[in-house]
Amino acid sequence: MNVTHLECGLCGLEHEARRLHNLCRACGKPLLVRYDLNRSKTTLTKESLAARRPDLWRYREVLPVDHDDNLISLGEGWTPLLRAERLGQNVGIRELYIKDESQNPTQSFKARGMAVAISMARELGARRVAVPSAGNAAGALAAYAARAGLESYIFMPRDTPRANVVECEQTGAHVTLMDGLITDCGVEVGRRKDAEGWFDVSTLKEPYRVEGKKTLGYELAEQLNWELPDVIVYPTGGGTGLIGMWKAFAELEEMGWIGPKRPRMVTVQAAGCAPIVRAFEQGQRFADEFPNAATTASGLRVPKAIGDFLILDALRASGGTAVAVTDEELIEATREIGAAEGVFCAPEGAACLPALRKLIEMGQVNAGDRVVLFNTGSGVKYMESFDGVATRP
Ligand SMILES: Cc1ncc(COP(=O)(O)O)c(C=O)c1O
Ligand SMILES: [Zn+2]
């Protein structure tokens, strides 16, 4: 297809595309996929999209899979961009949208990354895949691995939402629950993978999950008729979605589909685990590990992200920022968004609302800005988070 090579996101070293890779062999940072976009755009045209499949594979020419036989799909992507008028009135934004990623297979945006990563793992010959996960990535991996006929090995913190544990077991994964955080689970995968013959699909430790997630950026552009919003508010753990969208915008510009103007990218984190917010405020390019990470928004409980510099570079280059919200605020926001718009958000997605209010208060977002909030998953998987705020039977 149109992939030319992989390129290190930090040192730029080129790596050959058609074999399994994890991190840059020189500096140990994430690898990004590069395409011959002049070639991609000969068949991927705005007009051609009208007749294409309603999932992320509509952007086939800017995705890495060579052979259609290797394309593993459960119907991921092409989720609705919902206009949120009532919520917009609540906060004082005239044009507010929710990109509703809860409508993906396995109910979160993790399906996008795993669909592409597992398609590539199969194409390049992996048989067994392993991942440390906060929960939703595990559910997605288990489902796509099953669909691809691969064996999956999943490591999650013991206090991961029960729905994530059950879904992995019921879709055939080997599940291990660990005391500690996602970072501890990552160490365990790293320690055992060679002996066990596992391919490590940790976020940004292989090059293709970010390719799946970048389709968020393509979709947003297409759904807004190739005019990007002014502000994107994104709940950030490992940051793959934000990094992916930023990459998508660069590719779209290179193909001549959009101009140089970019949305201000805003990272939202939980106050109990806000390494990127802290690094942003302190002017650092790399984020220190956040001590004693704790939040009910399990997907945001990522104390150290390997793509930290890619997130922070994008926030700064876009004129965006990083905001922390408390667990109390984000749980309350689930009900406000649900009651106003009928979308039952994951706590991570709900966190975008109190973050937006803070941005408005600080004068960083105005009534006339076109704003997109990312609801990255479904509240249905987080029953434990609503203990005490919802009625029990
Ligand atoms: C629902 C939800 N939102 C957001 C995130 C954070 O995603 P990212 O790694 O792209 O920052 C996660 C990650 O687990 C998640 O499950
Ligand atoms: Zn490198």
XYZ file of C-alpha atoms and ligand atoms in Angstrom:
410
model
C 0.000 0.000 0.000
C 1.229 3.532 0.676
C 3.449 3.148 3.738
C 7.033 4.215 3.046
C 8.655 3.649 6.448
C 8.366 4.083 10.209
C 10.007 7.089 11.817
C 10.964 7.697 15.430
C 8.820 10.462 16.951
C 11.829 11.831 18.839
C 15.106 11.222 16.975
C 13.662 10.686 13.480
C 15.527 7.413 12.830
C 13.913 5.438 10.008
C 12.792 1.835 10.505
C 11.722 -0.636 7.866
C 7.949 -0.907 7.606
C 7.167 -4.504 6.755
C 8.194 -6.166 10.012
C 7.085 -6.174 13.634
C 8.556 -3.310 15.646
C 8.075 -1.934 19.099
C 10.113 1.171 20.031
C 12.916 3.072 18.253
C 16.053 0.953 18.340
C 18.218 4.028 18.970
C 16.358 6.021 21.615
C 13.484 3.815 22.825
C 10.706 6.257 21.889
C 7.520 5.629 19.812
C 7.621 4.982 16.077
C 5.190 6.723 13.726
C 4.035 5.466 10.329
C 4.890 7.569 7.267
C 3.044 7.364 3.945
C 3.522 8.457 0.383
C 0.556 10.802 0.673
C 0.843 11.928 -2.931
C 0.057 8.379 -3.828
C -2.661 8.023 -1.159
C -4.532 10.992 -2.504
C -4.748 9.707 -6.048
C -7.535 7.334 -4.971
C -8.544 8.787 -1.587
C -10.504 11.825 -2.659
C -13.202 13.780 -0.849
C -15.658 12.687 -3.533
C -14.741 9.005 -3.235
C -15.631 8.989 0.461
C -19.352 9.351 -0.158
C -19.614 5.755 -1.360
C -17.318 4.146 1.198
C -17.941 1.785 4.092
C -19.226 3.492 7.264
C -16.273 2.575 9.457
C -12.678 3.704 9.839
C -11.520 1.606 6.880
C -13.055 4.249 4.635
C -9.607 5.899 4.960
C -7.870 2.788 3.647
C -5.145 4.635 1.714
C -3.822 6.278 4.887
C -3.938 3.081 6.944
C -1.101 0.551 7.024
C -2.712 -2.818 6.196
C -1.580 -4.265 2.834
C -3.977 -7.112 2.177
C -7.743 -6.945 2.566
C -7.675 -10.481 3.994
C -5.843 -9.171 7.050
C -8.310 -6.450 7.781
C -9.929 -7.317 11.120
C -13.154 -5.449 11.684
C -16.102 -5.375 14.055
C -17.530 -2.151 12.626
C -15.253 0.374 14.395
C -15.281 4.102 13.784
C -17.570 6.465 11.862
C -19.258 7.361 15.142
C -21.690 10.259 15.341
C -20.610 13.828 15.942
C -23.608 14.975 17.963
C -24.574 18.631 18.143
C -25.119 19.358 21.864
C -27.388 22.392 21.917
C -28.836 22.054 25.386
C -25.449 21.389 26.947
C -24.068 24.282 24.908
C -26.676 26.569 26.460
C -25.768 25.305 29.937
C -22.141 26.319 29.485
C -22.566 29.243 27.093
C -21.090 27.827 23.882
C -23.109 28.345 20.710
C -21.643 25.481 18.727
C -20.834 22.510 20.918
C -20.435 18.901 19.766
C -19.870 15.522 21.359
C -17.940 12.951 19.358
C -19.609 9.860 20.768
C -17.074 7.077 20.855
C -19.215 4.920 23.139
C -20.862 3.657 19.943
C -17.789 1.670 18.903
C -17.476 -2.125 19.224
C -16.600 -2.873 22.879
C -18.052 0.556 23.715
C -14.948 2.685 23.558
C -12.564 4.414 21.173
C -9.966 1.771 22.011
C -11.602 -0.303 19.253
C -10.078 2.001 16.638
C -6.514 1.442 17.778
C -6.901 -2.272 18.321
C -8.628 -2.893 14.976
C -5.589 -1.532 13.158
C -2.946 -2.904 15.547
C -4.377 -6.424 15.452
C -4.811 -6.330 11.676
C -1.125 -5.425 11.418
C -0.031 -7.946 14.039
C -1.709 -10.636 11.997
C -0.354 -9.347 8.701
C 3.200 -9.314 10.077
C 2.961 -12.767 11.593
C 2.313 -12.350 15.337
C 0.487 -15.250 16.974
C 0.158 -14.089 20.563
C -0.399 -10.522 21.689
C -0.114 -9.006 25.160
C -1.146 -5.707 26.696
C -1.160 -3.830 29.981
C -4.445 -1.932 30.218
C -6.552 0.332 32.367
C -9.577 -1.619 31.116
C -11.043 -0.486 27.801
C -7.967 -1.252 25.730
C -8.038 -4.752 27.174
C -11.681 -5.259 26.215
C -10.922 -4.100 22.697
C -7.788 -6.216 22.386
C -9.600 -9.335 23.563
C -12.364 -8.831 21.019
C -10.118 -8.079 18.032
C -7.663 -10.838 18.900
C -10.561 -13.293 19.030
C -11.805 -12.017 15.701
C -8.319 -12.439 14.212
C -7.757 -15.888 15.699
C -4.830 -14.687 17.846
C -4.225 -15.486 21.496
C -4.352 -12.515 23.844
C -2.719 -12.005 27.247
C -4.047 -9.155 29.328
C -2.663 -7.520 32.471
C -4.852 -5.098 34.390
C -4.833 -3.505 37.845
C -6.921 -5.475 40.308
C -9.335 -2.558 40.752
C -10.132 -2.229 37.035
C -13.913 -1.905 36.470
C -15.465 -5.362 36.642
C -17.125 -4.972 33.240
C -13.687 -4.824 31.608
C -12.516 -7.971 33.363
C -15.655 -9.901 32.460
C -15.672 -8.820 28.807
C -12.063 -9.956 28.381
C -12.747 -13.332 29.919
C -15.884 -13.843 27.844
C -14.079 -13.019 24.622
C -11.403 -15.607 25.273
C -8.437 -13.648 26.662
C -5.979 -14.880 29.293
C -6.530 -12.326 32.059
C -4.135 -11.523 34.916
C -5.113 -8.990 37.587
C -2.221 -7.279 39.349
C -1.710 -5.203 42.452
C -0.554 -1.790 41.259
C -1.110 0.475 38.261
C -1.043 0.112 34.467
C 2.677 0.963 34.578
C 3.297 -2.092 36.820
C 1.304 -4.220 34.370
C 3.489 -2.853 31.559
C 6.641 -3.910 33.394
C 5.237 -7.439 33.760
C 4.481 -7.683 30.016
C 7.984 -6.390 29.231
C 9.572 -8.896 31.586
C 7.800 -11.943 30.184
C 7.165 -11.214 26.516
C 10.316 -12.707 24.995
C 10.081 -15.996 26.858
C 6.357 -16.283 26.136
C 6.506 -15.219 22.483
C 4.120 -12.316 22.970
C 3.991 -9.285 20.707
C 3.607 -6.243 22.984
C 0.695 -4.017 21.875
C 1.055 -1.474 24.698
C -0.112 1.916 23.547
C 2.587 3.732 21.546
C 4.987 0.834 22.089
C 3.886 -0.436 18.702
C 3.237 1.894 15.744
C -0.301 1.025 14.686
C -2.746 1.785 17.503
C -2.077 5.459 16.873
C -2.926 4.896 13.187
C -6.344 3.575 14.195
C -6.901 6.436 16.563
C -5.858 9.055 14.043
C -9.061 8.286 12.151
C -10.767 10.364 14.860
C -9.115 13.355 13.193
C -10.100 12.310 9.665
C -13.691 11.747 10.750
C -13.924 15.017 12.591
C -12.706 16.859 9.502
C -15.068 14.979 7.204
C -18.077 15.373 9.503
C -17.441 19.122 9.754
C -17.069 19.396 5.992
C -13.280 19.812 6.124
C -13.337 22.731 8.493
C -11.757 21.790 11.812
C -13.246 23.031 15.092
C -11.617 25.800 17.140
C -11.138 23.670 20.244
C -10.803 19.928 20.901
C -11.202 18.789 24.503
C -9.738 15.326 25.000
C -9.435 13.118 28.112
C -5.800 12.086 28.095
C -4.201 8.991 29.576
C -1.523 7.635 27.248
C -2.511 10.352 24.774
C -2.772 8.111 21.714
C -5.976 9.720 20.450
C -4.622 13.236 20.758
C -1.322 12.318 19.129
C -3.235 10.489 16.408
C -5.518 13.427 15.643
C -2.568 15.782 15.507
C -0.894 13.448 13.007
C -4.113 13.207 10.982
C -4.300 16.992 10.673
C -0.722 17.136 9.360
C -1.520 14.420 6.804
C -4.716 16.184 5.745
C -2.792 19.398 5.214
C -0.097 17.592 3.243
C -2.801 16.175 0.973
C -4.183 19.683 0.541
C -7.531 18.935 2.187
C -7.223 21.482 4.986
C -5.129 24.611 5.569
C -2.548 25.279 8.290
C -5.102 26.339 10.932
C -5.381 23.857 13.798
C -7.810 23.433 16.670
C -6.461 24.324 20.107
C -5.850 20.900 21.594
C -6.785 20.578 25.258
C -5.728 17.683 27.469
C -8.051 16.847 30.352
C -6.780 14.761 33.247
C -8.051 13.819 36.686
C -6.648 15.847 39.571
C -5.525 12.565 41.160
C -3.378 11.689 38.123
C -2.314 14.708 36.100
C 1.273 14.231 34.882
C 0.688 16.025 31.574
C -1.063 18.980 33.222
C 1.832 19.355 35.618
C 4.479 19.101 32.886
C 2.559 21.580 30.739
C 2.394 24.090 33.582
C 6.063 23.633 34.415
C 7.139 24.076 30.805
C 8.631 20.586 30.538
C 8.771 18.514 27.356
C 8.800 15.201 29.226
C 6.497 14.469 32.164
C 7.649 13.025 35.474
C 5.796 10.020 36.825
C 2.782 11.202 38.860
C 3.007 9.866 42.415
C 0.143 7.915 44.070
C -2.070 8.081 40.966
C -5.746 7.698 41.878
C -9.020 8.419 40.046
C -12.291 6.633 39.354
C -11.776 7.489 35.656
C -9.626 4.394 35.221
C -8.533 5.274 31.673
C -6.914 8.428 33.023
C -4.949 6.566 35.687
C -1.750 6.614 33.649
C 1.029 8.055 35.816
C 3.676 7.940 33.067
C 3.067 8.047 29.297
C 5.789 7.077 26.844
C 4.382 9.557 24.298
C 4.414 12.450 26.792
C 6.570 14.671 24.556
C 4.296 14.079 21.562
C 1.265 15.150 23.622
C 3.004 18.195 25.080
C 4.414 19.259 21.693
C 0.915 19.100 20.166
C -0.697 21.060 23.014
C 1.902 23.821 22.690
C 2.042 23.938 18.888
C -1.744 24.234 18.755
C -2.008 27.025 21.325
C -3.935 24.659 23.569
C -3.555 23.790 27.210
C -3.981 21.109 29.883
C -6.603 21.100 32.634
C -7.263 18.884 35.656
C -10.723 18.190 37.119
C -11.691 16.395 40.315
C -13.446 13.024 40.443
C -16.425 14.748 42.034
C -16.674 17.146 39.101
C -16.407 14.459 36.451
C -18.973 12.153 38.046
C -21.401 15.047 38.446
C -20.801 15.887 34.778
C -21.883 12.393 33.704
C -25.354 13.165 34.947
C -25.438 16.650 33.466
C -24.395 15.435 30.009
C -26.676 12.420 30.231
C -29.692 14.478 31.257
C -29.048 17.229 28.708
C -28.092 15.130 25.689
C -28.965 11.488 26.311
C -25.354 10.319 26.145
C -24.236 8.168 29.092
C -20.551 9.054 29.139
C -17.612 7.198 30.566
C -16.184 9.226 33.473
C -13.186 10.058 31.245
C -15.428 11.582 28.589
C -17.538 13.395 31.154
C -14.373 15.073 32.462
C -14.386 17.227 29.310
C -17.365 19.230 30.591
C -15.926 20.639 33.848
C -12.694 21.201 31.915
C -14.582 23.272 29.351
C -16.152 25.345 32.134
C -12.686 26.068 33.514
C -11.446 27.092 30.071
C -14.355 29.498 29.702
C -13.721 30.955 33.167
C -10.046 31.471 32.326
C -11.010 33.195 29.073
C -9.355 30.503 26.959
C -12.594 29.521 25.221
C -15.284 31.948 24.098
C -18.991 31.679 23.319
C -18.322 31.828 19.578
C -15.757 29.015 19.504
C -16.723 25.774 17.848
C -15.897 23.148 20.476
C -15.765 19.338 20.332
C -15.819 17.215 23.491
C -14.628 13.623 23.197
C -16.751 11.027 24.918
C -14.264 8.210 24.664
C -16.356 5.405 26.161
C -19.596 4.284 27.727
C -20.679 4.860 31.315
C -22.248 1.410 31.253
C -18.840 -0.130 31.986
C -18.307 1.919 35.141
C -20.992 0.833 37.579
C -18.524 1.032 40.488
C -17.949 4.716 39.752
C -21.614 5.438 40.349
C -21.897 3.691 43.714
C -23.230 6.301 46.084
C -24.563 8.617 43.367
C -27.037 6.253 41.709
C -29.887 4.324 43.303
C -29.062 0.721 44.149
C -31.658 -2.020 43.666
C -12.698 5.764 28.216
C -11.273 6.198 28.070
N -11.010 7.477 27.810
C -9.742 7.949 27.671
C -8.651 7.111 27.806
C -7.266 7.655 27.593
O -6.888 7.403 26.289
P -5.510 7.781 25.620
O -4.568 6.680 25.944
O -5.731 7.918 24.156
O -5.062 9.089 26.217
C -8.871 5.749 28.070
C -7.729 4.822 28.213
O -7.779 3.781 28.815
C -10.212 5.283 28.197
O -10.471 3.988 28.440
Zn 14.550 7.385 18.223
